[in-house]
GROMACS .gro file of C-alpha atoms in nm:
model
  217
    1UNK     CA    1   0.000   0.000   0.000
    2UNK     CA    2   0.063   0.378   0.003
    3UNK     CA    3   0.047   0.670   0.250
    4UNK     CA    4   0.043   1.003   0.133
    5UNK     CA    5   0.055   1.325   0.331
    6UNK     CA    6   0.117   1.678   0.282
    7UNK     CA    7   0.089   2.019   0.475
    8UNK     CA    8  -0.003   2.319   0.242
    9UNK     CA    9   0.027   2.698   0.280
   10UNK     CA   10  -0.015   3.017   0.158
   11UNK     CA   11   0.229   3.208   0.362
   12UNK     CA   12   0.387   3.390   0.001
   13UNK     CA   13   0.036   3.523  -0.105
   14UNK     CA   14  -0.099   3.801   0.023
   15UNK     CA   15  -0.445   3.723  -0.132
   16UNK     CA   16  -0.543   3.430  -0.004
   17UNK     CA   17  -0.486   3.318   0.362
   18UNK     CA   18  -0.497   2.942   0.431
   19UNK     CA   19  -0.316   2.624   0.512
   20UNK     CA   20  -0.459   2.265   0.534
   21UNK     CA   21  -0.347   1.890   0.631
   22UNK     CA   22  -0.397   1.583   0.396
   23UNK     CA   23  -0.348   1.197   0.417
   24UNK     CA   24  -0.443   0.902   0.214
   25UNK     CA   25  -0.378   0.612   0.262
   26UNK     CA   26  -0.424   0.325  -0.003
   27UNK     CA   27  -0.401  -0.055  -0.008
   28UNK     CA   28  -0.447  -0.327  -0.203
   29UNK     CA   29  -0.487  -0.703  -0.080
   30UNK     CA   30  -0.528  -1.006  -0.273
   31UNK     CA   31  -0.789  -1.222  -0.190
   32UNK     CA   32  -0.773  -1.565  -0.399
   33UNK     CA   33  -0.920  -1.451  -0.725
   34UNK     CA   34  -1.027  -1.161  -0.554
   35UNK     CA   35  -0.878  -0.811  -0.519
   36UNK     CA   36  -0.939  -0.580  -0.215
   37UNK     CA   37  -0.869  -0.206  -0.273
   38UNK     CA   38  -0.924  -0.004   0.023
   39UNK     CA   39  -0.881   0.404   0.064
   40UNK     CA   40  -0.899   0.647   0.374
   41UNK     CA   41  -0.877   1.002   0.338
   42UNK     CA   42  -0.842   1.297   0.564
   43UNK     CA   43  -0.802   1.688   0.485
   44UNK     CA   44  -0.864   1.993   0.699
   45UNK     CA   45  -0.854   2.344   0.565
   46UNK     CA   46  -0.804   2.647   0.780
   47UNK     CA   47  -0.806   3.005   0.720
   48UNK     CA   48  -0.950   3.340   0.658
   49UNK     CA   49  -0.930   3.362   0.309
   50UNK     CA   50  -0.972   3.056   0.151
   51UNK     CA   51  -0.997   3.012  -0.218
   52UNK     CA   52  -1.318   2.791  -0.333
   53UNK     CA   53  -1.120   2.604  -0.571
   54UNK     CA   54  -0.990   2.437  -0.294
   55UNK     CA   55  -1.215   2.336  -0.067
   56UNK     CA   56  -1.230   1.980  -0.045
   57UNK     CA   57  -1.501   1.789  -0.228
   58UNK     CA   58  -1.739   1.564  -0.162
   59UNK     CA   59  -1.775   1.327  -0.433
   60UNK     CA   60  -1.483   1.428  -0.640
   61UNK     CA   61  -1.200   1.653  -0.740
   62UNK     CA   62  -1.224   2.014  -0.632
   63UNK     CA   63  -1.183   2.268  -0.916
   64UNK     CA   64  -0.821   2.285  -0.844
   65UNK     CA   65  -0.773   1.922  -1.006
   66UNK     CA   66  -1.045   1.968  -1.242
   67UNK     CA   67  -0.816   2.292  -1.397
   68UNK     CA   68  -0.475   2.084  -1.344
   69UNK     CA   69  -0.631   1.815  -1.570
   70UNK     CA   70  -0.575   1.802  -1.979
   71UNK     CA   71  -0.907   1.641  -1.973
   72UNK     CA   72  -1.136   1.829  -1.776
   73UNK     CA   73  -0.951   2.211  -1.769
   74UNK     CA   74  -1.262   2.247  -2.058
   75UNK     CA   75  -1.576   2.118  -2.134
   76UNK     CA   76  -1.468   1.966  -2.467
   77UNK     CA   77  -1.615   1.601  -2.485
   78UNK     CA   78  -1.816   1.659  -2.148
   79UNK     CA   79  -2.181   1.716  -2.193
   80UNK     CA   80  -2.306   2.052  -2.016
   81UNK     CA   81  -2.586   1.860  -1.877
   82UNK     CA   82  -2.323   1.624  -1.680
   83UNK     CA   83  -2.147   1.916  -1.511
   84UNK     CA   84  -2.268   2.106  -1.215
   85UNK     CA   85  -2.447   2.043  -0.920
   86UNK     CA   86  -2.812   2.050  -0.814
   87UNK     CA   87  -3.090   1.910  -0.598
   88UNK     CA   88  -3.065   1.578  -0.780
   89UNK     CA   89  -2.730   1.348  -0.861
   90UNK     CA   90  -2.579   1.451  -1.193
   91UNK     CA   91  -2.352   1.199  -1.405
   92UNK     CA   92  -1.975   1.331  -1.399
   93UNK     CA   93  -1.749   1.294  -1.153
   94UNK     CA   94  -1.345   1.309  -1.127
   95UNK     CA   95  -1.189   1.052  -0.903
   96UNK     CA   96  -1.059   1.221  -0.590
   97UNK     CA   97  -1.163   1.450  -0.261
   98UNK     CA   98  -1.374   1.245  -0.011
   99UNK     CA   99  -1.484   0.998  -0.316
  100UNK     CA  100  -1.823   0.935  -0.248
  101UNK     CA  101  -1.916   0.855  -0.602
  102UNK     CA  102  -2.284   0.813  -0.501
  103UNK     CA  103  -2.367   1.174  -0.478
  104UNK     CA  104  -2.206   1.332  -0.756
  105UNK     CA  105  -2.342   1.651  -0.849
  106UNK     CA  106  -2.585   1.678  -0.558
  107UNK     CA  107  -2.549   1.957  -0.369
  108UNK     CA  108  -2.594   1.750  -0.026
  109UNK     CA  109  -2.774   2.033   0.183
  110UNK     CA  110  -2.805   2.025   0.568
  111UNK     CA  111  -3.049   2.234   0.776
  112UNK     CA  112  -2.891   2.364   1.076
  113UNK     CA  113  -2.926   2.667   1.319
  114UNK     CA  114  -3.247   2.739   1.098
  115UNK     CA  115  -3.036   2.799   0.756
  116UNK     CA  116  -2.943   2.580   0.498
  117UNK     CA  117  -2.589   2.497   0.422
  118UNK     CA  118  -2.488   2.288   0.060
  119UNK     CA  119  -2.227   2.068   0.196
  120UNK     CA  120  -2.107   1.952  -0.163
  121UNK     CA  121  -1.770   2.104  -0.060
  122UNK     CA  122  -1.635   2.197   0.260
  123UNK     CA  123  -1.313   2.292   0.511
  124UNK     CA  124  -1.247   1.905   0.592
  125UNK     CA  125  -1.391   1.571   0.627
  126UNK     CA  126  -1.297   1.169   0.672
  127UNK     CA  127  -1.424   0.928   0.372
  128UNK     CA  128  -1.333   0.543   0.364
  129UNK     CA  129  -1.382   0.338   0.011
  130UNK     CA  130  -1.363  -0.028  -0.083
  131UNK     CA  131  -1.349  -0.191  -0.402
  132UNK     CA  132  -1.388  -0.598  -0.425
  133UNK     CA  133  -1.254  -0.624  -0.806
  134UNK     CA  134  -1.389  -0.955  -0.916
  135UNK     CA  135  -1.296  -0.956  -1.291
  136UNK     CA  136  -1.004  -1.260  -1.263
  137UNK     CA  137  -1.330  -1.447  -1.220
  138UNK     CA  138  -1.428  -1.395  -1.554
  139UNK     CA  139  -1.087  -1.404  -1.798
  140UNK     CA  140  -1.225  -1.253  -2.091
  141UNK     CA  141  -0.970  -1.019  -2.271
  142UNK     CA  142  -0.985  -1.056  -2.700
  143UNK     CA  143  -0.665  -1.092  -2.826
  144UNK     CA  144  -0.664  -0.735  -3.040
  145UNK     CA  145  -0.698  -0.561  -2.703
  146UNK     CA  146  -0.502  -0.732  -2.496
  147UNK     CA  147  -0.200  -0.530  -2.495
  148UNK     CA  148  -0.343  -0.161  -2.513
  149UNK     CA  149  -0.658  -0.217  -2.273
  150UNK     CA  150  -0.809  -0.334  -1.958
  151UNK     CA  151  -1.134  -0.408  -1.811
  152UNK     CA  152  -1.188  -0.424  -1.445
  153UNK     CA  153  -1.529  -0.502  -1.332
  154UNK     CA  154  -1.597  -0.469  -0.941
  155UNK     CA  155  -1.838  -0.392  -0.654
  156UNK     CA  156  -1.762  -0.078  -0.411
  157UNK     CA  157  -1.886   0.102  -0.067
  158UNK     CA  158  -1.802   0.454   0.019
  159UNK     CA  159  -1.881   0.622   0.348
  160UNK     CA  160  -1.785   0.991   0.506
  161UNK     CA  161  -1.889   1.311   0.628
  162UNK     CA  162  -1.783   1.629   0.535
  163UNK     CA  163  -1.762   1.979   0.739
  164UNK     CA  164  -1.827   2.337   0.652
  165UNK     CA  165  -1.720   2.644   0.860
  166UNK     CA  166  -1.892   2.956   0.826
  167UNK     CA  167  -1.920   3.264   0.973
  168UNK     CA  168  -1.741   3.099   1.273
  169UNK     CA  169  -2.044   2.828   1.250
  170UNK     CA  170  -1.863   2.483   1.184
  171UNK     CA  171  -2.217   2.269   1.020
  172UNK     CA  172  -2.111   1.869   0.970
  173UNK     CA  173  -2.303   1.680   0.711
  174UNK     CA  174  -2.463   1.305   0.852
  175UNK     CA  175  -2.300   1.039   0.742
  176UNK     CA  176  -2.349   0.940   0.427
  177UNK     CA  177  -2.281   0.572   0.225
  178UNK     CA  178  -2.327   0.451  -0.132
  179UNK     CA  179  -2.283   0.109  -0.259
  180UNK     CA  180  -2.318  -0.025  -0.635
  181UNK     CA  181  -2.122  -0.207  -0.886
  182UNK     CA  182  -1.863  -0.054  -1.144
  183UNK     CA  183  -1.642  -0.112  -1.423
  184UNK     CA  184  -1.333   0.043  -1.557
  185UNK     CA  185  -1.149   0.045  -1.874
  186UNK     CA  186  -0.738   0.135  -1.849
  187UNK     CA  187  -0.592   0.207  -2.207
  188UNK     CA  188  -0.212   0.115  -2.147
  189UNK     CA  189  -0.066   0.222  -2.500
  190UNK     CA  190  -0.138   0.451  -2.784
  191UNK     CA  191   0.054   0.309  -3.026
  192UNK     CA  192   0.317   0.612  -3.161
  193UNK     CA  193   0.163   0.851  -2.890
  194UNK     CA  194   0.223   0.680  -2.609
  195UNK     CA  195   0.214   0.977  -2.390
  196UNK     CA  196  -0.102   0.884  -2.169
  197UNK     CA  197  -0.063   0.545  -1.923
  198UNK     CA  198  -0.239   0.462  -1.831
  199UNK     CA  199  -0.561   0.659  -1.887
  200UNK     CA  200  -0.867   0.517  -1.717
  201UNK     CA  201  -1.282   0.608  -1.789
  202UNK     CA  202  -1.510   0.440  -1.490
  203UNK     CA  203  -1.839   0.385  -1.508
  204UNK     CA  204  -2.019   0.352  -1.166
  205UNK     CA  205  -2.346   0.268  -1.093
  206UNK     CA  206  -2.446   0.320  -0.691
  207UNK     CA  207  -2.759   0.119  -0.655
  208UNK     CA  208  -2.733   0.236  -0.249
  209UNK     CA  209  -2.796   0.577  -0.086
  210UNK     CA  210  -2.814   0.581   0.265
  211UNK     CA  211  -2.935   0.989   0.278
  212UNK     CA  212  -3.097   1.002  -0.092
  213UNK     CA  213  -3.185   1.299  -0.246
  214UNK     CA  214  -3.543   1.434  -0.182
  215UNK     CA  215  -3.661   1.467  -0.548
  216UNK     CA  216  -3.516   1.133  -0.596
  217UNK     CA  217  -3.679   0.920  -0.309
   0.00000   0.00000   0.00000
């Protein structure tokens, strides 16, 4: 496995005032034919002037990663009506923050103190993810493919909670789960431009919401 932290600052910047704490830690386990993939993840953010684009996320990257990425830094072969969030799930969603693919694009509000806060992105949280990858059960890779591309089927759970401060008012979501099933397909080589490796598109389907949205339950 793999542990990953970092401290981050802004002490050179005299716009933005704000330094945070991250770790992630990441293992993977074989389990007969079976492969275990487990993730925890931990970030606070503290400040007085804290940019949005990095706020931690919810169910994905924050707009920091989204910008860093060749991929997603424009809209190109991204449908508008994938992007953005709203009182329902919406369909796209960047691996990373607190991962809880279940409620991408939902703008996970909390009443509290008689307001209502959208907890989509926050100052900090704690998520935990498994993946049971089941596809050596099933050996089917075609010949033609077999060298450039990879298709990983599995079965995941994701659980966290995720914290907001405001106005000196720190709000903490509930904790919410998803479950569902997935599959992912790795391309490994481009032939002559072989630049990308590997460069994976996952589709996820949660079939589990333990705090659904309203509209949607």
């Amino acid at each position: 496995g793999t542990i990953k932290s970092s401290l981050r600052g802004s002490s050179l910047s005299k716009d933005y005032g704000y330094g945070s704490l991250k770790l992630e830690v990441i293992n993977n386990n074989h389990l007969g034919k079976l492969d275990l993939k487990t993730r925890f993840y931990f970030q606070h953010i503290a400040g007085n002037a804290i940019p949005e684009e990095v706020l931690l996320n919810l169910a994905s990257a924050n707009m920091e990663d989204l910008l860093e990425s060749k991929f997603t830094r424009s809209r190109a072969w991204i449908p508008p009506s994938y992007l953005g969030y709203g009182v329902n799930t919406n369909h796209f969603q960047m691996g990373g923050g607190l991962n809880l693919r279940g409620y991408a694009g939902y703008l996970a509000p909390v009443n509290a103190n008689g307001n209502q806060y959208n907890l989509f992105q926050g100052n900090g949280g704690v998520s935990g993810s498994v993946e049971l990858d089941f596809d050596r059960l099933v050996k089917w890779q075609p010949k033609l493919t077999k060298q450039y591309l990879h298709i990983d089927a599995y079965a995941f759970a994701d659980a966290g909670l995720i914290y907001q401060k405001t106005n000196q008012t720190v709000v903490q979501s509930p904790l919410r789960m998803d479950a569902g099933i997935g599959m992912a397909a790795s391309i490994y080589k481009w032939g002559k431009r072989n630049l990308i490796q590997p460069f994976t598109i996952r589709l996820d389907a949660p079939v589990f919401l333990n705090t659904p949205p309203y509209v949607a339950s």
